[in-house]
Amino acid sequence: MRTTRIGLTVAAMLMAGSAAQAQVSDDAVKIGVLTDHSGGFAYLVGKHSVEAAQMAVDDFGGKVLGKPISVVTADHQNKADIASAISRKWFETEGVDTITDVAGSAVALATQEIARSRGKVLLISGAATTELTGKACSETTSQWSYDTYAFAKGTASQVTKQGGDSWYFLTSDYAFGHSLQRDASRFVEASGGKVLGSVRFPFGSPDFSSFLLQAQASKAKVIGLAMSGADLLSAVKQAREFGIVQSGQNLASLVIYINDIEGVGLNVAQGLTLTTSFYWDANDETRAWAKRFMERSGGFIPNLITAGTYASVLHYLKAVEAAGTDEGKAVAAKMKELPVNDFYNKNVQIRADGRVMHKTFLMKVKSPADSKYRGDFYQQLAEMSGDESFKPLAESECPLVKK
């Protein structure tokens, strides 16, 4: 009997040891950066998001639970079917444990369904539609950086209250643009303004003349640009060429990145009011991190997606370590349990719907005379807490939220 007990004990120890070793699948943790490497968002994300993810891995130490961490990337080409195919292959045959960035709302929604069906963690830093934490929410998805509700609320409300009480929207014809216009319209009307109309254009349009002329004919005080990336830059430049701003109408960009400000120049962008969740020049911590990133990236000024990608990967790795496994649902639960802490997030919670409840800031673009050095672009007008910024849970359509 004593021999039998010893045998059972040894067997149990071997099984326990085997289970412990199996806590990290494939003896490695692999992070996939699914992003735009060749299209209209590539200058904002692409290789810069890959660098942000790798920087987070390096800062974490390169290993988790004693296993190596690697970063892979692919170009989704801004097509939902391509994003689905890549994420499916990554999860099923290439050992990818989590995907980050996923720039573009349509590709993010498609990727979320693949991740949901396979119980994998999705870290969305590059897509802004509120559907991701709304009716399409998933227990293994978290949404970082921004969403259309928060940015539309910050900009539309403020511009309307300052006298821009009639709006006409130029809207990119995909999930992101639709969501942005819907949310902005709500806040324009809640602030006492009116929406006079809108026109949708296909993503990647080279010519905005007909759309801008429709907006001009509306006589709206504000032309709301519900778009981003290369489309936004083209629309702003063409609006200047047509003299729309000079004739008295104002442009309001509902989502604009610091790299866009640099691209069009302060002469064009000065006075623009915008909302952001990250500014590299906000304080000593953000400046120190941004300096390290710019040294690694050849001088690229990190934007809110860059910062969100870094923060999401770092928090994911902390959760893997705390959970003792890279199993998706366990890690996602631990991510919600642990507060998010990094160089710009301080004790930030991830809600049940996956929304990361960080602060947002209302900014005004400086004039060339007020800017003292490269990247010195913003004057902070207001700071908003996560609760002030994002859609209340009482309004959520997420089935994970208990009401």
Short mmCIF file of C-alpha atoms in Angstrom, two decimals:
data_model
loop_
_atom_site.label_atom_id
_atom_site.label_comp_id
_atom_site.label_asym_id
_atom_site.label_seq_id
_atom_site.Cartn_x
_atom_site.Cartn_y
_atom_site.Cartn_z
CA MET A 1 0.00 0.00 0.00
CA ARG A 2 2.91 2.29 0.84
CA THR A 3 4.40 1.61 -2.61
CA THR A 4 1.06 2.34 -4.22
CA ARG A 5 0.78 5.67 -2.38
CA ILE A 6 4.30 6.65 -3.48
CA GLY A 7 3.46 5.74 -7.05
CA LEU A 8 0.29 7.80 -6.98
CA THR A 9 2.16 10.75 -5.47
CA VAL A 10 4.85 10.62 -8.15
CA ALA A 11 2.19 10.36 -10.86
CA ALA A 12 0.35 13.35 -9.43
CA MET A 13 3.58 15.34 -9.32
CA LEU A 14 4.32 14.49 -12.94
CA MET A 15 0.82 15.47 -13.99
CA ALA A 16 1.08 18.75 -12.08
CA GLY A 17 4.42 19.49 -13.67
CA SER A 18 3.03 18.75 -17.10
CA ALA A 19 0.03 21.01 -16.46
CA ALA A 20 2.30 23.82 -15.29
CA GLN A 21 4.37 23.57 -18.44
CA ALA A 22 1.22 23.66 -20.57
CA GLN A 23 0.08 27.02 -19.19
CA VAL A 24 1.77 28.79 -22.12
CA SER A 25 0.61 27.36 -25.43
CA ASP A 26 3.37 26.33 -27.86
CA ASP A 27 5.95 27.37 -25.23
CA ALA A 28 5.77 30.96 -26.48
CA VAL A 29 3.56 34.02 -26.45
CA LYS A 30 3.03 35.49 -29.90
CA ILE A 31 1.53 38.92 -30.51
CA GLY A 32 0.11 39.79 -33.93
CA VAL A 33 -0.02 43.40 -35.09
CA LEU A 34 -2.78 43.44 -37.71
CA THR A 35 -2.56 46.84 -39.32
CA ASP A 36 -2.50 48.97 -42.44
CA HIS A 37 0.95 48.81 -44.04
CA SER A 38 0.08 50.09 -47.51
CA GLY A 39 -3.16 52.09 -47.45
CA GLY A 40 -4.58 55.36 -46.21
CA PHE A 41 -3.78 54.76 -42.53
CA ALA A 42 -0.26 53.39 -42.98
CA TYR A 43 1.42 56.67 -42.08
CA LEU A 44 -0.39 56.65 -38.71
CA VAL A 45 -0.03 52.97 -37.80
CA GLY A 46 1.79 50.33 -39.87
CA LYS A 47 5.44 50.01 -38.87
CA HIS A 48 4.91 52.48 -36.02
CA SER A 49 2.36 50.20 -34.35
CA VAL A 50 4.74 47.27 -34.79
CA GLU A 51 7.48 49.31 -33.11
CA ALA A 52 5.14 50.25 -30.25
CA ALA A 53 4.23 46.60 -29.64
CA GLN A 54 7.89 45.56 -29.76
CA MET A 55 8.84 48.37 -27.39
CA ALA A 56 6.25 47.11 -24.88
CA VAL A 57 7.65 43.58 -25.19
CA ASP A 58 11.19 44.86 -24.66
CA ASP A 59 10.17 46.98 -21.68
CA PHE A 60 8.44 43.94 -20.17
CA GLY A 61 11.67 41.96 -20.47
CA GLY A 62 11.10 39.84 -23.57
CA LYS A 63 9.72 36.86 -21.65
CA VAL A 64 6.57 36.04 -19.70
CA LEU A 65 6.13 33.01 -17.43
CA GLY A 66 9.62 32.03 -18.54
CA LYS A 67 8.61 31.83 -22.21
CA PRO A 68 9.76 34.06 -25.09
CA ILE A 69 7.51 36.76 -26.51
CA SER A 70 7.52 37.48 -30.24
CA VAL A 71 5.78 40.03 -32.46
CA VAL A 72 4.51 39.33 -35.99
CA THR A 73 2.63 41.61 -38.34
CA ALA A 74 0.50 41.58 -41.49
CA ASP A 75 -1.22 44.07 -43.78
CA HIS A 76 -5.02 43.78 -43.75
CA GLN A 77 -5.24 46.18 -46.73
CA ASN A 78 -8.30 47.76 -45.14
CA LYS A 79 -10.42 44.80 -46.23
CA ALA A 80 -12.56 42.87 -43.76
CA ASP A 81 -12.25 39.57 -45.63
CA ILE A 82 -8.46 39.79 -45.68
CA ALA A 83 -8.39 40.69 -41.97
CA SER A 84 -10.62 37.69 -41.20
CA ALA A 85 -8.43 35.33 -43.22
CA ILE A 86 -5.22 36.54 -41.58
CA SER A 87 -6.59 36.40 -38.04
CA ARG A 88 -8.08 32.96 -38.62
CA LYS A 89 -4.75 31.65 -39.90
CA TRP A 90 -2.83 33.29 -37.09
CA PHE A 91 -5.04 31.79 -34.39
CA GLU A 92 -5.52 28.35 -35.90
CA THR A 93 -2.14 27.46 -37.40
CA GLU A 94 0.51 30.02 -36.45
CA GLY A 95 0.21 30.15 -32.67
CA VAL A 96 -0.73 33.81 -32.33
CA ASP A 97 -2.20 34.44 -28.87
CA THR A 98 -3.46 38.00 -29.24
CA ILE A 99 -3.93 40.60 -31.96
CA THR A 100 -3.47 44.34 -31.52
CA ASP A 101 -3.97 47.59 -33.47
CA VAL A 102 -6.54 46.42 -36.10
CA ALA A 103 -6.76 49.91 -37.62
CA GLY A 104 -10.11 50.54 -39.29
CA SER A 105 -13.50 49.81 -37.80
CA ALA A 106 -14.75 47.41 -40.48
CA VAL A 107 -11.69 45.18 -40.20
CA ALA A 108 -11.83 45.39 -36.40
CA LEU A 109 -15.43 44.19 -36.31
CA ALA A 110 -14.57 41.30 -38.62
CA THR A 111 -11.48 40.35 -36.60
CA GLN A 112 -13.47 40.54 -33.38
CA GLU A 113 -15.79 37.80 -34.59
CA ILE A 114 -12.83 35.52 -35.36
CA ALA A 115 -11.28 36.21 -31.95
CA ARG A 116 -14.60 35.70 -30.16
CA SER A 117 -15.25 32.33 -31.77
CA ARG A 118 -11.80 31.09 -30.76
CA GLY A 119 -11.67 32.61 -27.28
CA LYS A 120 -8.67 34.79 -28.17
CA VAL A 121 -7.75 38.20 -26.79
CA LEU A 122 -8.17 41.19 -29.10
CA LEU A 123 -6.52 44.51 -28.18
CA ILE A 124 -8.10 47.19 -30.38
CA SER A 125 -6.11 50.41 -30.43
CA GLY A 126 -6.61 51.51 -34.03
CA ALA A 127 -10.40 51.37 -34.49
CA ALA A 128 -12.92 53.80 -33.04
CA THR A 129 -16.47 52.59 -33.71
CA THR A 130 -18.54 52.26 -30.53
CA GLU A 131 -20.05 49.03 -31.90
CA LEU A 132 -16.92 47.21 -30.67
CA THR A 133 -17.99 47.76 -27.07
CA GLY A 134 -21.69 48.03 -27.93
CA LYS A 135 -23.90 45.35 -29.39
CA ALA A 136 -20.88 43.59 -30.96
CA CYS A 137 -18.90 43.46 -27.68
CA SER A 138 -16.91 40.39 -26.70
CA GLU A 139 -15.60 39.17 -23.36
CA THR A 140 -12.10 38.81 -24.84
CA THR A 141 -11.92 42.24 -26.52
CA SER A 142 -10.75 45.55 -25.04
CA GLN A 143 -10.89 48.89 -26.86
CA TRP A 144 -8.04 51.32 -26.28
CA SER A 145 -7.05 54.83 -27.44
CA TYR A 146 -10.43 56.28 -28.36
CA ASP A 147 -13.91 55.81 -29.75
CA THR A 148 -16.27 57.90 -31.80
CA TYR A 149 -18.57 58.68 -28.86
CA ALA A 150 -15.83 60.29 -26.76
CA PHE A 151 -14.24 62.28 -29.56
CA ALA A 152 -17.54 63.38 -31.06
CA LYS A 153 -18.74 64.48 -27.63
CA GLY A 154 -15.63 66.52 -26.91
CA THR A 155 -15.45 68.31 -30.26
CA ALA A 156 -19.09 68.61 -31.42
CA SER A 157 -20.37 69.86 -28.08
CA GLN A 158 -17.62 72.44 -27.68
CA VAL A 159 -17.81 73.86 -31.21
CA THR A 160 -21.62 74.08 -31.06
CA LYS A 161 -21.56 75.87 -27.71
CA GLN A 162 -19.06 78.36 -29.14
CA GLY A 163 -21.52 79.39 -31.87
CA GLY A 164 -21.15 76.75 -34.55
CA ASP A 165 -24.79 75.74 -34.26
CA SER A 166 -25.48 74.43 -37.78
CA TRP A 167 -23.59 71.46 -39.22
CA TYR A 168 -23.17 69.56 -42.47
CA PHE A 169 -21.21 66.31 -42.42
CA LEU A 170 -18.75 64.83 -44.91
CA THR A 171 -18.71 61.21 -43.87
CA SER A 172 -16.45 58.32 -44.82
CA ASP A 173 -18.75 55.53 -46.00
CA TYR A 174 -17.84 52.72 -43.61
CA ALA A 175 -18.50 51.77 -40.00
CA PHE A 176 -16.10 54.30 -38.47
CA GLY A 177 -17.52 57.28 -40.38
CA HIS A 178 -21.13 56.28 -39.78
CA SER A 179 -20.53 55.89 -36.06
CA LEU A 180 -18.69 59.19 -35.84
CA GLN A 181 -21.43 61.14 -37.61
CA ARG A 182 -24.16 59.51 -35.55
CA ASP A 183 -22.48 60.32 -32.27
CA ALA A 184 -21.49 63.85 -33.30
CA SER A 185 -25.02 64.64 -34.52
CA ARG A 186 -26.38 63.63 -31.15
CA PHE A 187 -24.09 66.04 -29.31
CA VAL A 188 -24.67 68.90 -31.76
CA GLU A 189 -28.39 68.63 -31.16
CA ALA A 190 -27.98 68.16 -27.40
CA SER A 191 -25.98 71.41 -27.34
CA GLY A 192 -28.71 73.34 -29.18
CA GLY A 193 -27.45 72.98 -32.75
CA LYS A 194 -28.94 71.56 -35.94
CA VAL A 195 -27.65 69.09 -38.52
CA LEU A 196 -28.60 70.38 -41.98
CA GLY A 197 -27.46 67.36 -43.95
CA SER A 198 -24.62 65.03 -44.87
CA VAL A 199 -22.94 63.31 -47.78
CA ARG A 200 -21.01 60.03 -47.74
CA PHE A 201 -17.94 59.35 -49.84
CA PRO A 202 -16.03 56.12 -50.54
CA PHE A 203 -12.90 55.46 -48.50
CA GLY A 204 -9.78 56.56 -50.34
CA SER A 205 -11.44 59.23 -52.50
CA PRO A 206 -8.87 61.36 -54.34
CA ASP A 207 -11.28 64.18 -55.19
CA PHE A 208 -13.57 65.86 -52.63
CA SER A 209 -14.69 68.75 -54.83
CA SER A 210 -18.28 67.61 -55.36
CA PHE A 211 -18.73 66.72 -51.67
CA LEU A 212 -17.26 70.02 -50.50
CA LEU A 213 -19.47 71.97 -52.89
CA GLN A 214 -22.55 70.25 -51.47
CA ALA A 215 -21.41 71.17 -47.97
CA GLN A 216 -20.76 74.74 -49.05
CA ALA A 217 -24.21 75.01 -50.63
CA SER A 218 -25.84 73.94 -47.34
CA LYS A 219 -24.75 77.26 -45.74
CA ALA A 220 -23.97 75.37 -42.53
CA LYS A 221 -21.65 77.23 -40.19
CA VAL A 222 -19.62 74.08 -39.57
CA ILE A 223 -18.57 71.34 -41.96
CA GLY A 224 -17.97 68.28 -39.83
CA LEU A 225 -15.30 65.95 -41.19
CA ALA A 226 -16.31 62.44 -40.09
CA MET A 227 -13.21 60.80 -41.50
CA SER A 228 -9.52 60.27 -40.78
CA GLY A 229 -6.19 59.45 -42.36
CA ALA A 230 -5.35 60.38 -45.94
CA ASP A 231 -9.00 61.25 -46.67
CA LEU A 232 -8.94 63.87 -43.94
CA LEU A 233 -5.75 65.48 -45.20
CA SER A 234 -7.09 65.63 -48.75
CA ALA A 235 -10.41 67.16 -47.65
CA VAL A 236 -8.75 69.84 -45.51
CA LYS A 237 -6.32 70.84 -48.24
CA GLN A 238 -9.01 70.95 -50.94
CA ALA A 239 -11.34 72.94 -48.71
CA ARG A 240 -8.62 75.56 -48.39
CA GLU A 241 -8.06 75.56 -52.14
CA PHE A 242 -11.78 76.17 -52.76
CA GLY A 243 -11.84 79.03 -50.26
CA ILE A 244 -14.51 77.39 -48.10
CA VAL A 245 -12.96 78.47 -44.81
CA GLN A 246 -12.14 81.92 -46.19
CA SER A 247 -15.81 82.37 -47.12
CA GLY A 248 -16.92 81.94 -43.52
CA GLN A 249 -17.61 78.24 -42.98
CA ASN A 250 -15.52 76.39 -40.41
CA LEU A 251 -14.06 72.92 -40.62
CA ALA A 252 -14.39 70.68 -37.57
CA SER A 253 -12.35 67.51 -37.62
CA LEU A 254 -13.95 64.96 -35.35
CA VAL A 255 -10.95 62.64 -35.30
CA ILE A 256 -7.53 64.05 -36.13
CA TYR A 257 -4.07 62.87 -35.17
CA ILE A 258 -0.99 64.86 -34.28
CA ASN A 259 0.70 63.58 -37.43
CA ASP A 260 -2.12 65.13 -39.47
CA ILE A 261 -1.47 68.48 -37.80
CA GLU A 262 2.18 68.23 -38.73
CA GLY A 263 1.24 67.14 -42.24
CA VAL A 264 -1.03 70.08 -43.07
CA GLY A 265 1.00 72.58 -41.04
CA LEU A 266 0.02 74.98 -38.30
CA ASN A 267 -0.83 77.68 -40.85
CA VAL A 268 -3.74 75.52 -41.99
CA ALA A 269 -4.65 73.82 -38.69
CA GLN A 270 -4.25 76.69 -36.20
CA GLY A 271 -7.29 77.31 -34.03
CA LEU A 272 -8.76 73.88 -34.66
CA THR A 273 -10.39 72.34 -31.60
CA LEU A 274 -10.06 68.59 -31.19
CA THR A 275 -10.24 65.80 -28.66
CA THR A 276 -7.42 63.37 -27.95
CA SER A 277 -6.53 60.73 -25.37
CA PHE A 278 -2.76 61.22 -25.60
CA TYR A 279 -0.35 64.08 -26.20
CA TRP A 280 3.33 63.29 -26.20
CA ASP A 281 4.23 66.70 -24.68
CA ALA A 282 1.76 66.54 -21.78
CA ASN A 283 4.22 65.94 -18.93
CA ASP A 284 7.66 64.58 -18.04
CA GLU A 285 6.57 60.92 -18.25
CA THR A 286 4.98 61.23 -21.67
CA ARG A 287 7.96 63.21 -22.96
CA ALA A 288 10.44 60.61 -21.68
CA TRP A 289 8.52 57.74 -23.29
CA ALA A 290 8.04 59.67 -26.53
CA LYS A 291 11.76 60.46 -26.70
CA ARG A 292 12.60 56.75 -26.46
CA PHE A 293 10.00 55.89 -29.07
CA MET A 294 11.17 58.57 -31.50
CA GLU A 295 14.75 57.33 -31.16
CA ARG A 296 13.57 53.83 -32.11
CA SER A 297 11.27 54.94 -34.93
CA GLY A 298 13.38 57.45 -36.79
CA GLY A 299 11.71 60.52 -35.32
CA PHE A 300 8.02 59.64 -35.70
CA ILE A 301 5.90 61.62 -33.22
CA PRO A 302 3.78 59.02 -31.38
CA ASN A 303 0.04 59.49 -31.71
CA LEU A 304 -2.83 58.17 -29.61
CA ILE A 305 -2.88 54.84 -31.49
CA THR A 306 0.87 54.38 -30.99
CA ALA A 307 0.47 54.98 -27.26
CA GLY A 308 -2.62 52.75 -27.09
CA THR A 309 -0.87 49.88 -28.85
CA TYR A 310 2.04 50.06 -26.40
CA ALA A 311 -0.29 50.29 -23.40
CA SER A 312 -2.49 47.41 -24.57
CA VAL A 313 0.41 45.01 -25.15
CA LEU A 314 2.07 45.91 -21.86
CA HIS A 315 -1.16 45.37 -19.92
CA TYR A 316 -1.82 42.11 -21.77
CA LEU A 317 1.58 40.76 -20.75
CA LYS A 318 1.02 41.80 -17.13
CA ALA A 319 -2.29 39.92 -17.21
CA VAL A 320 -0.68 36.78 -18.69
CA GLU A 321 1.87 36.83 -15.90
CA ALA A 322 -0.77 37.41 -13.20
CA ALA A 323 -3.10 34.75 -14.62
CA GLY A 324 -0.30 32.19 -14.99
CA THR A 325 -1.54 31.28 -18.46
CA ASP A 326 -2.01 32.68 -21.97
CA GLU A 327 -5.48 31.11 -22.28
CA GLY A 328 -7.61 33.87 -23.79
CA LYS A 329 -10.62 34.05 -21.49
CA ALA A 330 -8.50 33.78 -18.34
CA VAL A 331 -6.20 36.57 -19.54
CA ALA A 332 -9.11 38.81 -20.59
CA ALA A 333 -10.69 38.40 -17.16
CA LYS A 334 -7.39 39.25 -15.47
CA MET A 335 -7.02 42.33 -17.69
CA LYS A 336 -10.33 43.64 -16.37
CA GLU A 337 -9.32 42.79 -12.80
CA LEU A 338 -5.98 44.62 -12.93
CA PRO A 339 -5.87 48.44 -13.18
CA VAL A 340 -4.05 49.77 -16.24
CA ASN A 341 -0.87 51.57 -15.25
CA ASP A 342 1.81 52.87 -17.58
CA PHE A 343 3.44 56.15 -18.56
CA TYR A 344 0.10 57.88 -19.22
CA ASN A 345 -2.65 55.67 -17.75
CA LYS A 346 -2.95 55.78 -13.98
CA ASN A 347 -5.19 53.19 -12.25
CA VAL A 348 -7.51 52.99 -15.25
CA GLN A 349 -10.16 50.27 -15.27
CA ILE A 350 -11.38 48.16 -18.19
CA ARG A 351 -15.17 47.92 -18.00
CA ALA A 352 -17.26 44.81 -18.52
CA ASP A 353 -17.95 45.91 -22.10
CA GLY A 354 -14.21 46.12 -22.83
CA ARG A 355 -13.97 49.92 -22.80
CA VAL A 356 -10.67 51.18 -21.34
CA MET A 357 -11.73 54.14 -19.22
CA HIS A 358 -8.81 56.52 -19.73
CA LYS A 359 -8.97 60.31 -19.73
CA THR A 360 -9.53 62.47 -22.80
CA PHE A 361 -8.45 66.05 -23.41
CA LEU A 362 -9.90 68.96 -25.34
CA MET A 363 -7.10 70.68 -27.24
CA LYS A 364 -6.68 73.75 -29.42
CA VAL A 365 -4.06 73.79 -32.16
CA LYS A 366 -1.47 76.51 -31.60
CA SER A 367 -0.52 79.16 -34.11
CA PRO A 368 2.93 79.00 -35.73
CA ALA A 369 4.03 81.91 -33.54
CA ASP A 370 3.07 80.08 -30.34
CA SER A 371 4.78 76.80 -31.26
CA LYS A 372 8.36 76.69 -29.96
CA TYR A 373 9.60 73.34 -31.31
CA ARG A 374 8.55 70.38 -33.44
CA GLY A 375 5.48 68.72 -31.99
CA ASP A 376 4.60 71.70 -29.77
CA PHE A 377 1.15 71.82 -31.33
CA TYR A 378 -1.52 71.75 -28.61
CA GLN A 379 -2.89 73.96 -25.89
CA GLN A 380 -5.02 72.00 -23.40
CA LEU A 381 -8.47 73.50 -22.84
CA ALA A 382 -10.08 70.80 -20.70
CA GLU A 383 -9.50 67.40 -19.14
CA MET A 384 -12.31 64.83 -19.02
CA SER A 385 -12.39 61.68 -16.92
CA GLY A 386 -13.24 58.31 -18.42
CA ASP A 387 -16.74 58.53 -16.98
CA GLU A 388 -17.20 61.97 -18.54
CA SER A 389 -15.77 60.85 -21.88
CA PHE A 390 -17.29 57.49 -22.75
CA LYS A 391 -20.80 56.19 -23.23
CA PRO A 392 -22.43 55.33 -19.87
CA LEU A 393 -23.10 51.66 -19.20
CA ALA A 394 -26.76 52.58 -18.71
CA GLU A 395 -26.88 53.31 -22.47
CA SER A 396 -24.85 50.27 -23.50
CA GLU A 397 -26.17 47.67 -25.92
CA CYS A 398 -23.44 45.23 -24.90
CA PRO A 399 -25.02 41.93 -23.78
CA LEU A 400 -22.21 41.47 -21.23
CA VAL A 401 -23.41 44.48 -19.25
CA LYS A 402 -25.85 43.85 -16.43
CA LYS A 403 -28.54 46.52 -16.08
#
